[in-house]
Coordinates of C-alpha atoms in Angstrom, one line a residue:
X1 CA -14.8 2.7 -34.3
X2 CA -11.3 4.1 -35.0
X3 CA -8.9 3.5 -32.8
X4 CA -6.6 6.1 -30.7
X5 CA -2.5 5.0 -31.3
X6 CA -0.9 5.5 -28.5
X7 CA 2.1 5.5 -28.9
X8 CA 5.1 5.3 -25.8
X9 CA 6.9 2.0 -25.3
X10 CA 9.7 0.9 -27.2
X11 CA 9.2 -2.4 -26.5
X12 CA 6.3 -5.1 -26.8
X13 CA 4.0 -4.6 -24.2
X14 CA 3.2 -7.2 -21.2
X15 CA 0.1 -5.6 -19.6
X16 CA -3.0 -3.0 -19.4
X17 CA -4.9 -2.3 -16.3
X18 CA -7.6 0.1 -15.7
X19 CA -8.0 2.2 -12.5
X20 CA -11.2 1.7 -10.9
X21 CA -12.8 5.0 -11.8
X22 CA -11.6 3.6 -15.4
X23 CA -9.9 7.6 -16.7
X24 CA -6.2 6.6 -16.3
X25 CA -4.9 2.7 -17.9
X26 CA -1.7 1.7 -17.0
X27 CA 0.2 0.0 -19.2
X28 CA 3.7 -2.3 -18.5
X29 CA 6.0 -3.1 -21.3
X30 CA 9.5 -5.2 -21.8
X31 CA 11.5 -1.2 -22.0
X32 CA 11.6 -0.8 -17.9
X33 CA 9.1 1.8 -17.9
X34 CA 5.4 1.6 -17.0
X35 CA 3.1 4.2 -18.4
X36 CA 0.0 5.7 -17.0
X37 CA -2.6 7.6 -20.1
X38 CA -5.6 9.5 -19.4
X39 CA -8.1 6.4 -20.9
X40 CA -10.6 8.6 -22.7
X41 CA -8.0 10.1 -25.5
X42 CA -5.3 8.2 -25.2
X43 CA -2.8 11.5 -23.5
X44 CA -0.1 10.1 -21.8
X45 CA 0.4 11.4 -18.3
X46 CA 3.5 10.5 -17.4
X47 CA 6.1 7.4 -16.8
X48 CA 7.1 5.4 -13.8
X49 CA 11.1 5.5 -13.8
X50 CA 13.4 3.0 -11.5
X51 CA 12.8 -1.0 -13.1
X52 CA 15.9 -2.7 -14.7
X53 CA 14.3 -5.2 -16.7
X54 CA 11.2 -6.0 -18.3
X55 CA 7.8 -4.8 -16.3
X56 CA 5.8 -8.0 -16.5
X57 CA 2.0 -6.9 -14.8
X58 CA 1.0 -4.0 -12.8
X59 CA -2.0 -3.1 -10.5
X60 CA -3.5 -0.1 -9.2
X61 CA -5.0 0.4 -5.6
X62 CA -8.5 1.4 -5.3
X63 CA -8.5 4.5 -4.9
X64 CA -5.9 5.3 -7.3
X65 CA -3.0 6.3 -4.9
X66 CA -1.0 3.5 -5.3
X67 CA 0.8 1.3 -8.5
X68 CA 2.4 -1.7 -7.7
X69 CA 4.9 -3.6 -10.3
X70 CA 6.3 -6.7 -11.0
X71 CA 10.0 -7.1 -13.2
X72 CA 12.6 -9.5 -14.4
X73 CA 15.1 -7.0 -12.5
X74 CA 14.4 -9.3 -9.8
X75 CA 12.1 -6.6 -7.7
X76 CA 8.3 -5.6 -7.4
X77 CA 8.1 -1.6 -6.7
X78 CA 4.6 0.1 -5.1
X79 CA 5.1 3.8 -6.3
X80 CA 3.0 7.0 -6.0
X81 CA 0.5 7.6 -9.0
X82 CA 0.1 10.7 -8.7
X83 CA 4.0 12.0 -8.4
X84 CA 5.5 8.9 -10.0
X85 CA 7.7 8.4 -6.8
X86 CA 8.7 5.4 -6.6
X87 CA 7.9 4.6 -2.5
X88 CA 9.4 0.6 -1.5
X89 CA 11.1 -2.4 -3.4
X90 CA 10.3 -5.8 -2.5
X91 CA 13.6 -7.5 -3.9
X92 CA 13.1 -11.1 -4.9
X93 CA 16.5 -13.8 -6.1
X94 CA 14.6 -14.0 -9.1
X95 CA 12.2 -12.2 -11.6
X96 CA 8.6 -10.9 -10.4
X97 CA 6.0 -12.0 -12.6
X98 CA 2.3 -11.2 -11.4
X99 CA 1.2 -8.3 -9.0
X100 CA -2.7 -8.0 -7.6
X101 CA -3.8 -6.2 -4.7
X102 CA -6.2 -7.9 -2.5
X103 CA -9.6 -6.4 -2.0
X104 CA -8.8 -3.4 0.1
X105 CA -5.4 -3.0 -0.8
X106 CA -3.9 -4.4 2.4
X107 CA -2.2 -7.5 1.0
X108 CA -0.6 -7.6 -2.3
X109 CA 0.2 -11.4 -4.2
X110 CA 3.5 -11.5 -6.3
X111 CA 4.7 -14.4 -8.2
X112 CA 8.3 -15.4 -9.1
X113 CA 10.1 -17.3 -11.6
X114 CA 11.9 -20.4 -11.5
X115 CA 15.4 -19.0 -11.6
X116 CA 18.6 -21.2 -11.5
X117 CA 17.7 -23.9 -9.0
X118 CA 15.0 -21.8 -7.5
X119 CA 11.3 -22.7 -8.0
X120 CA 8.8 -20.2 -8.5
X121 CA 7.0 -19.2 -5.9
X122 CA 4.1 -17.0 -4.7
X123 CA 4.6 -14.5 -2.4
X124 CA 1.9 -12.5 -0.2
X125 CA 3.3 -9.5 1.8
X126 CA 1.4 -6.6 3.6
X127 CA 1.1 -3.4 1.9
X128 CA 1.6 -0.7 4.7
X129 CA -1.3 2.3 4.7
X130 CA 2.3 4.6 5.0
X131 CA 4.5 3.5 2.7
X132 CA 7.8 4.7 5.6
X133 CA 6.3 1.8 7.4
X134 CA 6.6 -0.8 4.6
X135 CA 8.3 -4.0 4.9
X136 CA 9.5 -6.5 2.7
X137 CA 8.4 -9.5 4.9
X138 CA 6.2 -12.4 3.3
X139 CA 3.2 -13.3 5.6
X140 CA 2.8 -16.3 3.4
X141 CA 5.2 -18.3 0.4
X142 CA 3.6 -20.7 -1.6
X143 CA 5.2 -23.4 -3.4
X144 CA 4.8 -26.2 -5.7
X145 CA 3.8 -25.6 -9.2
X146 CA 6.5 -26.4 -11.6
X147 CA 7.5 -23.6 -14.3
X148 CA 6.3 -20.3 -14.1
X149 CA 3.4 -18.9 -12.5
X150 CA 2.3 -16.6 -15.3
X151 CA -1.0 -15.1 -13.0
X152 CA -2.0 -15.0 -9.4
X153 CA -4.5 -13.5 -8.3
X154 CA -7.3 -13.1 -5.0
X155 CA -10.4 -14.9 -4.9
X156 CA -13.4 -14.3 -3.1
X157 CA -13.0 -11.9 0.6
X158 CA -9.0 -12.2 -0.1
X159 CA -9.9 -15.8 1.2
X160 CA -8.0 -17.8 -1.3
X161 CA -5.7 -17.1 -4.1
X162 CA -5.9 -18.4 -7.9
X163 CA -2.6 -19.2 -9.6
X164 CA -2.2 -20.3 -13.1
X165 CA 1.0 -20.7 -15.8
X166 CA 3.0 -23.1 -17.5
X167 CA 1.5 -26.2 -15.9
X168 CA -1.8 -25.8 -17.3
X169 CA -3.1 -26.7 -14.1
X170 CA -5.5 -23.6 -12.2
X171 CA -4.5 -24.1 -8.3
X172 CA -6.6 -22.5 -5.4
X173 CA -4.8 -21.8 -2.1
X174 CA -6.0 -20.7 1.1
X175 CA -4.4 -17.7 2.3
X176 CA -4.6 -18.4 6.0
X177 CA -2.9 -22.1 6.1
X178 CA -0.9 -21.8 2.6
X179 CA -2.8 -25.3 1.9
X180 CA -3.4 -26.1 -1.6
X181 CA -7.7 -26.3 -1.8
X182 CA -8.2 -27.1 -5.6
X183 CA -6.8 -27.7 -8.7
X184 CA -8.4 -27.9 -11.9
X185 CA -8.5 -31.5 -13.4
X186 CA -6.5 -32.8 -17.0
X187 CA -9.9 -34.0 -18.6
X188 CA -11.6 -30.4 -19.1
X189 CA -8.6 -28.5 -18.2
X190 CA -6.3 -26.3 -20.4
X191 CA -4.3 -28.6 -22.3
X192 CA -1.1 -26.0 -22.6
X193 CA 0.5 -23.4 -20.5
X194 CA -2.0 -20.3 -19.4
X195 CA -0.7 -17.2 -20.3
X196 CA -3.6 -15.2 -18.7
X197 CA -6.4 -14.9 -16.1
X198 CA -9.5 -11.9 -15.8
X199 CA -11.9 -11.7 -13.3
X200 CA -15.6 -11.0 -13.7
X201 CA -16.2 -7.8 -12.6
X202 CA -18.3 -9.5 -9.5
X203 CA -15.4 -11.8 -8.9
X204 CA -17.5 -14.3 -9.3
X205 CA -16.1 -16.3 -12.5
X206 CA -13.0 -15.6 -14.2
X207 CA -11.6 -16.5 -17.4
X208 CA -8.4 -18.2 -18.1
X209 CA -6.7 -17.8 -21.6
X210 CA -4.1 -20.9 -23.0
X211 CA -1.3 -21.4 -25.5
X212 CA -4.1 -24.8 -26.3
X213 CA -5.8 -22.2 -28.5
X214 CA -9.1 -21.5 -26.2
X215 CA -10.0 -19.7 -23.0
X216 CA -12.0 -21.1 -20.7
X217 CA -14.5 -19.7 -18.0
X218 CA -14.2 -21.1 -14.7
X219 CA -16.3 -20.8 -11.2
X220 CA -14.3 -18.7 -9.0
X221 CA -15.5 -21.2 -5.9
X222 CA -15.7 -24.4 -6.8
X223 CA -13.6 -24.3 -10.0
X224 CA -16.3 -26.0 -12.1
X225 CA -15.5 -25.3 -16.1
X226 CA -18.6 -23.2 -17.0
X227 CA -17.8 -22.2 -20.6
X228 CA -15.0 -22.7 -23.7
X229 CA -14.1 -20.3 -26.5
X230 CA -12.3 -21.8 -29.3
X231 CA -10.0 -20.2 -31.7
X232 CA -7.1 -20.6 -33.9
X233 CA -4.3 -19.1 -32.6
X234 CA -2.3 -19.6 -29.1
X235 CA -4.4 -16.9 -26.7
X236 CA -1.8 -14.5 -25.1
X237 CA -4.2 -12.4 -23.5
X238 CA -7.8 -12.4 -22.3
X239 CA -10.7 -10.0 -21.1
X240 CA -14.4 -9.8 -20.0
X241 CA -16.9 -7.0 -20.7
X242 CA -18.2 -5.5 -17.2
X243 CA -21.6 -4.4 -19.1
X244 CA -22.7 -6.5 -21.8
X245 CA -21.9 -11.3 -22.1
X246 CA -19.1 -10.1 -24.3
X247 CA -15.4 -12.2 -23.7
X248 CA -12.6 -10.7 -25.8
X249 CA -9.6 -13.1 -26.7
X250 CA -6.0 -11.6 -28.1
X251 CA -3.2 -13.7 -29.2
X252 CA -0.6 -14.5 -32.0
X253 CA 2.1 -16.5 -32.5
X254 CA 5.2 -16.6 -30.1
X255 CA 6.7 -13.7 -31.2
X256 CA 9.8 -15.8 -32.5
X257 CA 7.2 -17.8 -34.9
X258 CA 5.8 -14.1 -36.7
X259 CA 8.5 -14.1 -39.6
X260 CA 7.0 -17.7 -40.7
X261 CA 3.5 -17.0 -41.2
X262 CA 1.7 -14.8 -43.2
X263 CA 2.2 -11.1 -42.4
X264 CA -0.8 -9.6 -43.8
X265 CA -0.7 -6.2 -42.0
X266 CA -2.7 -5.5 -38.9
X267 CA -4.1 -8.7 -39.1
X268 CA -3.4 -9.6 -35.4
X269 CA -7.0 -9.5 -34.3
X270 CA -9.4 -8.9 -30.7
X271 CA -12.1 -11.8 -31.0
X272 CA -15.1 -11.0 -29.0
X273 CA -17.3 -13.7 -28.0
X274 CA -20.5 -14.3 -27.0
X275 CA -19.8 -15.3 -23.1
X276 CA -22.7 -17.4 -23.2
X277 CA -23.2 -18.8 -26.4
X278 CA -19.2 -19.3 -26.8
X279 CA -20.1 -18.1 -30.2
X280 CA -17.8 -15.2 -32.5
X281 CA -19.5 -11.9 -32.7
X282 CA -16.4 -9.8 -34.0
X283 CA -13.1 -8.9 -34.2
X284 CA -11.1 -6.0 -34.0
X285 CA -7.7 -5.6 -35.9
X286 CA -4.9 -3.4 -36.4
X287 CA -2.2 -4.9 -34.6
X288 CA 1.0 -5.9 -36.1
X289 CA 2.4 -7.9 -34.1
X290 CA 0.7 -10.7 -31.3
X291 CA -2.0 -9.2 -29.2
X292 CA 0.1 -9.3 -25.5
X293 CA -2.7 -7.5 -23.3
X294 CA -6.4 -6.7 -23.1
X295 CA -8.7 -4.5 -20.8
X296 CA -11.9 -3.4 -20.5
X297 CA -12.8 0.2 -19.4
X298 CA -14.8 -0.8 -16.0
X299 CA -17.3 1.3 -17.6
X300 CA -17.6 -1.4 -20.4
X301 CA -18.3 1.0 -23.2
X302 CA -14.3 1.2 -24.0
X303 CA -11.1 -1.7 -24.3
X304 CA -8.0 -1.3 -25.3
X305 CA -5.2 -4.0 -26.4
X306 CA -1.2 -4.3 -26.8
X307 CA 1.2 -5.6 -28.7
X308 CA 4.1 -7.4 -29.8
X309 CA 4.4 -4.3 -32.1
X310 CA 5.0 -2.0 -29.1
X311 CA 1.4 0.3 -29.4
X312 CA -1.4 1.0 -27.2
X313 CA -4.7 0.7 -29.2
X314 CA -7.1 2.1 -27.7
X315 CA -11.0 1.7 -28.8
X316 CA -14.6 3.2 -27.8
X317 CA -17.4 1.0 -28.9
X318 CA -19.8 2.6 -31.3
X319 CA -23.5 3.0 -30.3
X320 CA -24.1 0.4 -32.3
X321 CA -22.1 -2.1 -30.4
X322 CA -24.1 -2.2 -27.5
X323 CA -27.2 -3.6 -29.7
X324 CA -25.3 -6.9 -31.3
X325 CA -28.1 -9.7 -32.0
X326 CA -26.9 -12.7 -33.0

């Protein structure tokens, strides 16, 4: 399985998503300047240019018309795919974090950061079929957690939404009232700040990732802890196969720890996991620097991962792959 490099940000990256068709991958880095690449060789197609900071997460609409991206210049920006136009800012007092289209691509969920004496907040505002009709009004600002909300995304019909960040604590909100439904309890919850949440391709599950050194898999309903995978190093980033009971976990030191450890080249690894078992299957390495993002090709036969180190790495299973016994 060799890897394609690819090779575009000057900065460490933040973020990967697939389209839904899974032949572009988007990818967001701290240089201001998300990136779309064809996801079958790794060619890039072109850059999205307008952010003034750091471009924390990203999302694409289902049919692949529009991006929508979150920055610490204070703003989240919906933009054209296809002509890399940018088409409405939603400007914010302090920097966007997450960004996730609802189901539909109606509603859109953005998360900001505490910020001076703000708290962060989550944000849910209407995404307009024509983007001259766009507004920047919130139908619905949710408050409470303390520290930053690293991940919010939609639950089940665009019924609730699931946050998750510093806190440790995973909080479900209903998006008619704003009320708070569930949160997920200290005994079997994450034990440190979560830097990252995936959804099961069904939406029914989805998995949380944790500076406590483990991911765990949580019902998407009740928020009952279904699964843990254990490893040895803060997770940064997380990811489920759509195909095979494969969970994929990238992490790393804080980038500000790297120059005390060990340095031994590329050895920032992808640890797969048996979703079910919570056993190690693999790993895939070549990083040089902390593993930031992960994603899975919705066609489950390809993921790629970034890194601290600024690359795109992108990998297509070998036949091989798809026949693991354990």
């Amino acid at each position: 399985m060799r890897p394609i490099l690819m090779k575009g940000h000057e900065r460490p990256l933040t973020f990967l998503k697939y389209n839904r068709e899974g032949d572009l991958l988007f990818s967001c880095a701290k240089d201001h300047t998300p990136t779309v690449w064809f996801a079958d060789n790794g060619e890039r197609l072109g850059t999205y240019r307008g952010h003034n900071g750091a471009v924390w997460s990203c999302d694409v609409s289902r049919d692949s018309m529009r991006l929508i991206t979150g920055s610490a210049d204070q703003t989240a920006k919906l933009w054209n795919v296809q002509t890399g136009a940018p088409l409405y800012t939603f400007n914010f007092d302090s920097p966007a974090r997450s960004v996730d289209f609802s189901i539909g691509d109606r509603l859109a969920v953005i998360t900001t950061d505490p910020f001076m004496e703000l708290t962060s907040a989550i944000h849910v505002k209407r995404i307009a079929r024509d983007p001259s009709e766009q507004s920047g009004e919130s139908v619905l600002i949710l408050k409470g957690p303390q520290g930053r909300i690293n991940r919010a995304v939609w639950g089940p019909l665009n019924r609730t939404i699931i946050s998750a960040g510093e806190d440790a604590v995973i909080r479900i909100w209903d998006t008619e009232t704003g009320k708070l439904l569930k949160e997920s309890d200290k005994e079997n919850g994450h034990k440190k700040g979560i830097t990252s949440l995936c959804k099961s391709a069904d939406g029914s599950h989805f998995l949380a990732g944790s500076l406590d050194k483990s991911a765990r898999l949580w019902d998407i309903r009740s928020l009952t802890l279904i699964k843990t995978y254990v490893t040895e190093r803060p997770v940064n980033a997380v990811t489920m196969s759509p195909l095979l009971d494969h969970v994929v976990l990238g992490g790393g030191q804080d980038a500000s720890a790297v120059t005390t450890t060990d340095h031994r080249a590329g050895k920032f690894e992808a640890k797969f996991f048996d979703k079910i078992l919570q056993e190690e299957i693999g790993g895939v390495k070549g990083h040089f620097g902390p593993i930031n993002a992960l994603a899975f090709n919705p066609d489950g036969k390809s993921f790629s991962s970034g890194g601290e180190d600024g690359y795109v790495r992108l990998h297509h299973f070998d036949p091989d792959y798809f026949h693991i016994k354990l």
